[in-house]
Structures are given as C-alpha cells and as structure tokens.
Amino acid sequence: MATVWIPSQMQNLSGGIEQVTVDGSTVREVIANLDAIHSGFRERLCHEDRLKPTIAVVIDGEISSLGLRQKVSPQSEVNFLPAMSGG
Amino acid sequence: MSATSTSVNGNGKYKVIGTRPIRPDGVDKVTGRALYGIDMNLTGMLYGQILRSPHPHARIRGIDTSKAAALEGVRAVVTAKDLPPAGADEVISLVEGTFRLTHLRSNILAGDKVLYQGHSVAAVAATSLHIAEEALRLIEVDYEILPDVVDVVAAMQEDAPLLHDDLTTQEFGEDSGKKSNIASHIQFKLGDLEKGFAESDIIVEEEFNTASVHQGYIESHNATAEWKTDGQLTVWTSTQGAFGVQKQTAGILGIPVSKVKVVPMEIGGGFGGKIPVYLAPQAALLSKLTGRAVKIVMTRTDVFQSTGPTPASYVKVKLGADKTGKLLAAEANIAFAAGAFPGSPIGAGAVCVFSCYDIPNGLVNGYDVVLNKPRSAAYRAPGSTQVNFAVETLVDEIAEKLGMDPIEIRLLNAAEEGMRRVDGAVYPRIGCRETLEQARAHEHYQTPLTGPHRGRGIATGFWMNAGLKSTVTASVNEDGTVNLMEGSTDIGGSRASIAMQFAEVLGLPAEAINPMVGDTSSVGYTELTGGSRVTFATGWAAYEAANEVKRILITKAALYWEAKVEEVRFEDGDFIHASDPEKRLSFKELASHLVDLGGPVVGTGAVDPDSGVGGSFTTCLADVEVDPETGKVKILRFTMVQDAGTAIHPSYVEGQMQGGSAQGIGWALNEEYFYSEGRMKNASFLDYRMPTCLDLPMIETVIVEVPHPQHPFGVRGVGEASIVPPPAAIANAIYDAVGVRLRDLPMRPDRIFSACLEKQAATVAT
C-alpha cells in the first residue's frame, strides 16, 4: 500500500495522523481510498475530476504533472504540496 | 568582470557537451540586428499609451474619455468596460499559479478600484506617440481616495484597509470564510518541534525584513497587436513564454486560444518578470476598435510602478542546535507581499526556507498577503532569497556562539539524498554537500583575509528547479545541417545549450545545428522559460528529437545500401553497414543523398518531465570591507559554487552564476522600492540603485557537476540558485568585518552606519 503524508493543514481530517497507508494504483484511487477512511480529503484536494490547480502531488520525490492519473506503486510515497513555480 | 571555472567531476565522455561554441544568436545581438519588440513597425500602425493611477488606493467613481476621444489623431480609447465580464469563480491556471480571471482583468484595466500607484486605468491609440500622451491628459477620472497599506505586516492586521471585498483566506484547499488581506496560509510540519527545541543547547530567534526588488531587465515591456477582421489576433511581444501570453491574452479577452498567435521577439532580460502580460490585451482591444496594428511600449517608470517586483517580506526564524552544532529544530513564520492581487511565491519560500539542512523537527507558516503595491511577479528563485537571508544569518550566529567554522557547521547539517524536507518531500541525489566541500577547498577560503574592517561571509542556497512541457522539431537539410525549431524563448544562451544536446546524440558539431525560436503557430506547446528548466526540459526534447532523426536516418541508410534496417548501425557519428564495415556514411554524406531516399527527415521531441525535488544548490563566499565612517560596503572578493548537474555549455553556466550573484549583491546592498505615502519615490534607474560594473568584483565561479539522475545527460538547470545566498553571505561578512548584524535588506550605508553607532554606544555603556 502507498504511504500518504498528510499535510499538516489537513490533519484535522485524519485525526492528527500524519501518515496513512492506503491502496490504490493511481493518485485518483489513493485519494478515493483515503477519503473512504477519513472523509473530506477528496473535497479538499480535488475540483471535479482533477486536482485543484493550487495543489501539486509529489510521488517518490517527483512532482507529477499527471495529477489524478499518476501511477502509484505499493512502495510509493505520496505528498501533497502547494503548486509553485520559478522565474 | 571575469570568471574562473572549475569543473569538479568533468565528464570526458561527450564530444559536444562541455565545450564552448559561439552562441548562434550572438552576431545579430552584438551588431544590433536582432529584432526586439520595440523594433516592430507595421504599415498604418498606431501608438498606444496607458493612463495610470496616481493613487495607491482609490475607488473609481467615473471616467470621462470624451475629450480624449475627440482629440485629432486619437483613434480609440478603452477602459475596463471594454473587457468582457468575468464570473467570480472563473480562474486561469498558468504555470506560475492559478489566478482569478477577475484579478487578471482588473490588473490590465482597473474596474471599480485602483489598487496601486501605476495601476492601468485606460488606454489610448493615436497616430503618434505624442498625441496619445496628450490624450491621456484629457481623460478625467473621478477618484475617491481610500486608505492604503504597503507594509506586509500592517496589511495582515485585522484593522488594515481591505483591498478586495471578496477576498477570504484559503487554507490548503479550504476557504476560511474570513475576509482579510491574507489570501492564503500554508503550513508545513515535520517531527516534534517542542521536543526539538527542548533538546537544543542553543536557540536563536530573530526577525528579518526584505524590500520589494525589481528584476531590472534592461528592455522594458512592449506589445504590438493586430486584430484582423477575420477574428485572428497576432501579438508580437517580449516574453518568457509565448504560449503563456497566448493563454493569458485569450482568457482576459474572452476568446479561444486558437484565435491568438503570439510571436516572441528577442528578449532583453526577464528573470521572471516577463511571464505576466501587461500590455497585450490593451493593444488588442485598441486594434480591434481601430482595425490597425497598435504598439505599446512602457517607460522605465511604468516598468517600476506597474510591473511585478519580487515580494517584500517579513520572516521570523527560530533555530535550535545541540552543542556539536547539529540542528535539531527550526520554525519559520513568513509573510510575502503579493502586491495588489494574490499570488506571491509563498509556497516556494516555505519549501526553501530549511531546504539546505537536515533538521528533524520543523514548522513553517507562510502567508500570501495583498497590499497596495503592483502585483508581484517571479524573480529568479522566487521566494528563496528572502527566507535564505534569515536562515543563513542565524546558522552563522550559531556557528559563532559554538566557536565552529561556518562551513563545518553547514557540512554537519547538509541536506543529502534520502533526507526528508519540512514539506515532506524526500531528496533524490543532490549536490549540497559537494558545493560546501568545494567552497572549503577553494583557494579563496584557504587564503586568510587581513586588514581592518574586513570580513568574510559564507552562505548556502537552494532552488528547486522545474521540468514542465517542451517541444522541439528538427528538420535535416541536404547539406548536413539541421534546422531546430524550439518553443523556449532564449534568455541566457539556451539556443546553444539545446542545440548542443541535439548535436551530441548525432555526433554533429554544434555549428551544424541552426536553432530557432518559434511562435505559437509554428512549434509545439512549450511552457515558459523559467524555473531553470529550459536546458533541462527543452534539452531533453532535443535529445528525443535527435533520437527520432537517428532512427529515420538508419532506415534511409538501409534504403541507400538496399539492405535491411537491422543491418545498419549508428556509431560515433557514422552510419555503418554491419556486414560490410567498408560501407560507412557520415551524417553529412547521408544527408546529401536524402533527395533520392524518400520523404523528408523530421524528428520531434515532446516531453513533460517530472522535475523532481532535487534542484540545485549553491554556496558562496564573500569578502567585504566596511567603512565604519559611512557604512559603505566594498566587496573585495566573491566566489560562487553551484551544482549545475552536467554543464552543457560551461560559459553560459558561468554567466548564469555571475548574473545571479550580481543580482543577489544588488538585493544585499542597494536595491529597494522606496515608498512614501503609498507611492514609489525612486522609479528610475537613477534613483533605484542597481549594481553597475563599477560596484562589482570579479565573480569567480566553480561548477560542481552532480548529474541529475533522470536526465539523459544529467542536466539540473542553473538559472536561479545563484541569486539565493549572496545577501546572507554579505550580511555575515559585514558582521565579521565590523561586528554588527543586519536584519533588513538592503543593507544600506545608513543602516550599517547606525548599527555601528549603536554598537559603539553599547560598548561605551558597558
């Protein structure tokens, strides 16, 4: 199962837990399964059928541009960050 | 200014990469033949001018343009009423962030309020520039003056004047519902902060402030627009990203992107400041009304007052360490002045603040704050320099209190592969330690600094770099050269660095490649030139395009020899018949036969590489001499060490390192938006003091090459990280010279002089 690091501002949804392991072969499935365990994650992270544009997902240290479609392995670590860029 | 360079690892395995060919655009630029936006001159073209607000905050009760419109020679006048309405929830997602459409449109032409001095209120097109200027004076705007706020901490207070009636604080995807100038609050947490500080033997905590600083590109903003009767709009402009201009302009005007063609002209510097659009929509509206092309060019005052500087900041940092110097806990509160609309790089600042060190316990709170200044824009490693100044000053203080060498304490805590950052991301292979080791071994650090009021400072910095989308198309010519069309505007020599990666794959000399920057109709989608990404990502696209060309040419060679494709191999730049090695064709020879070998040879590379979180690290050494009588700082010696990954064209890597260093020195000592009563008082290069060649020392460079683990050639990107550590290094050097800690940027002579006086007074008192 993938390990999801819960952003501190969302730990109110996870009862203060900062790491959760969940099933899922894509980010979409990971969020859905996370939401089934701790309700509210999907609403905070997604808008309709995509990640909110203000949020980026990092899989195993790589910032993904595929959003919900990004593949996740059972050994993967998933982080959610504010979206950002350079100059 | 000159440089020395040391390639630490070298590579030795490449023929083209690592060499220093002449840049393809060099001759045109040094002979004045390169075409910039200001050179645009179309038949019947009109000249546009923008009326800008003299007030930092005011309600617009009415605008009367009738007298201006009646002036002979004036062809059109536009205001916000000429822009389409936008829903409150409509947003545009750009690479640099997500923005409300209402905010983008309001920044182009103010609606019911002006939010900063210089805010665009109306635009005029006329047959001459002078008539357009005269028309501006005839526009009557009825303002109701409102209280303003230009200080970031003041703007966060509950009783501060609110800029936007509908702005509420966003908390990582959740709307707090609270009206405020704080547009967003982000938080990162790692480990147990209380435990970390409880276990610390030494704790330092201080507040820091940095000023608004402009990117200072030498070419001002410009746009020429021609909106034809068939509904097709063409924009010629100076930009870091033609497709970004296309998307912004289409969104602001409410038209499909397919109706907008953007032609990027040569660019006279950008540094992040030429990502937003400021003029194209107004020029387009005026062109639509008049049926003529319209050109608008900003004055330098316009550039300062109306385009994005880097955000000013307030940063409070607390660090805890044990007796050995090991950092155990770190806390930061960061507030960035976004300007009139949300969107400062607060996320990047929060990621970067403790990025150089392995600290097990951390907490970062970041705030994006609107206030009555121009909307801030990206500026070279946006957000990192501000926070680095605070952290690197405090690391220096801990080293001093513990009697440690400032490089040794940094090496003890240096970020390495596998380290978890405060935002939760884990580093892949990075080169932080290597830059520190090279700085320690450098002759600069090994040479004692002597003399009164002289000091040496060191600091380490980080920028995360980006990947993003890039496209390259290569077409083989019959003379063995290759036309290489790319979508990345060339700011720092990227034509060369992209062409060299293409040439390396095919064993060609760099000079055989003719790189060109295409417009939005002639090249595949490519995101902006920014985030230190072009040599990384567009170079990667060139690598893919070259491999496609190679595959096609192998089939052509097989056809030429009437052999099977499997019988042809490519080796050392030649195509070879496997069973008859005497049959060998160079790239050029094979190209000369293409006319008889079927269709043209075109290769395309289209990539969207994940950027990774490794980025690039820098360490710099600064020696200064302080005049205690005046507070003036003279930089005696300056060395920048950067992990570039593989250095494709070392001269341009060094150029980026020197450019970033020069700008960082400007942040440190001179540059600031000076405000009085909400108005910028130094909006010219005479009064806004950027460093000149007379202020700068020789900037020595050391290129460290720790290859990026995923990139085909190990490129990391080098455009930004060099601006990050200079302010802290110079602050630490000033302390070493005269014993005063400066916590506000810029470290002007008056601030240093005052600090020296206070130190003297304190010494006398004790």
Short mmCIF file of C-alpha atoms in Angstrom, two decimals, chain A residues 3 5-13 18-19 43-45 47 50 52-56 58-66 70 77-87, chain B residues 93 95-96 98 171-174 185-191 240 271-272 275 347-348 351 378-380 382 420 423-426 463-464 469 530-531 608 610-613 710 720:
data_model
loop_
_atom_site.label_atom_id
_atom_site.label_comp_id
_atom_site.label_asym_id
_atom_site.label_seq_id
_atom_site.Cartn_x
_atom_site.Cartn_y
_atom_site.Cartn_z
CA THR A 3 2.20 5.81 2.09
CA TRP A 5 1.92 12.05 4.08
CA ILE A 6 -0.97 14.16 5.26
CA PRO A 7 -0.33 17.92 5.00
CA SER A 8 -0.45 19.49 8.46
CA GLN A 9 -3.39 21.68 7.42
CA MET A 10 -5.37 18.55 6.56
CA GLN A 11 -4.53 16.54 9.63
CA ASN A 12 -7.80 17.71 11.18
CA LEU A 13 -9.38 15.28 8.72
CA GLU A 18 0.49 12.47 9.59
CA GLN A 19 0.98 9.21 7.64
CA GLU A 43 -13.23 17.75 -1.43
CA ARG A 44 -10.10 19.48 -0.16
CA LEU A 45 -7.77 18.15 -2.85
CA HIS A 47 -12.19 20.03 -8.07
CA ARG A 50 -8.84 16.86 -11.29
CA LYS A 52 -7.23 21.64 -7.55
CA PRO A 53 -4.86 23.85 -9.53
CA THR A 54 -3.40 25.19 -6.30
CA ILE A 55 -2.23 21.73 -5.26
CA ALA A 56 0.64 19.61 -6.59
CA VAL A 58 4.73 14.52 -5.40
CA ILE A 59 5.31 10.80 -5.94
CA ASP A 60 8.58 9.41 -4.66
CA GLY A 61 10.23 12.79 -4.84
CA GLU A 62 9.00 13.66 -8.33
CA ILE A 63 6.48 16.46 -8.83
CA SER A 64 3.95 14.90 -11.19
CA SER A 65 2.16 16.72 -13.98
CA LEU A 66 -0.33 13.89 -14.45
CA GLN A 70 -0.35 9.49 -11.98
CA GLU A 77 5.29 7.76 -1.02
CA VAL A 78 2.71 10.41 -1.84
CA ASN A 79 2.96 14.06 -0.77
CA PHE A 80 0.64 16.95 -1.49
CA LEU A 81 2.17 20.43 -1.76
CA PRO A 82 1.02 23.89 -2.78
CA ALA A 83 1.58 24.28 -6.53
CA MET A 84 4.56 26.53 -7.25
CA SER A 85 6.90 27.61 -9.99
CA GLY A 86 10.06 29.53 -10.79
CA GLY A 87 11.18 32.66 -12.59
CA SER B 93 -4.27 28.03 -14.44
CA VAL B 95 2.50 27.56 -14.87
CA GLU B 96 3.22 30.26 -12.32
CA THR B 98 -3.76 29.83 -10.60
CA GLU B 171 -6.06 27.21 3.94
CA PHE B 172 -4.68 24.45 1.65
CA GLY B 173 -7.86 23.83 -0.28
CA GLU B 174 -10.25 25.13 2.36
CA HIS B 185 -1.98 30.46 4.63
CA ILE B 186 0.13 27.36 4.14
CA GLN B 187 1.77 25.25 6.80
CA PHE B 188 4.41 22.52 6.79
CA LYS B 189 5.20 20.44 9.86
CA LEU B 190 7.81 17.76 10.46
CA GLY B 191 8.63 15.78 13.60
CA GLN B 240 9.47 34.44 -21.31
CA PHE B 271 14.30 36.98 -14.70
CA GLY B 272 10.67 36.01 -14.03
CA ILE B 275 5.84 35.91 -17.54
CA GLY B 347 4.78 28.12 -1.33
CA ALA B 348 8.29 28.16 -2.73
CA VAL B 351 9.69 24.86 0.87
CA ALA B 378 8.50 35.76 -10.14
CA TYR B 379 12.10 36.81 -9.77
CA ARG B 380 14.94 34.27 -10.08
CA PRO B 382 11.22 33.34 -6.33
CA ARG B 420 13.02 14.46 4.33
CA ASP B 423 7.29 19.91 3.39
CA GLY B 424 7.54 16.13 3.47
CA ALA B 425 9.37 15.58 0.18
CA VAL B 426 12.46 13.34 0.20
CA TRP B 463 16.30 26.39 -5.69
CA MET B 464 14.03 23.54 -6.64
CA LYS B 469 6.34 20.77 -21.13
CA GLY B 530 11.71 29.94 -16.18
CA GLY B 531 12.29 27.68 -13.25
CA ASP B 608 6.85 16.74 -19.86
CA ASP B 610 8.72 15.45 -13.77
CA SER B 611 11.04 17.96 -12.23
CA GLY B 612 11.98 16.15 -9.07
CA VAL B 613 12.61 17.93 -5.83
CA GLN B 710 16.90 11.03 -14.56
CA GLU B 720 18.31 30.71 -10.39
#
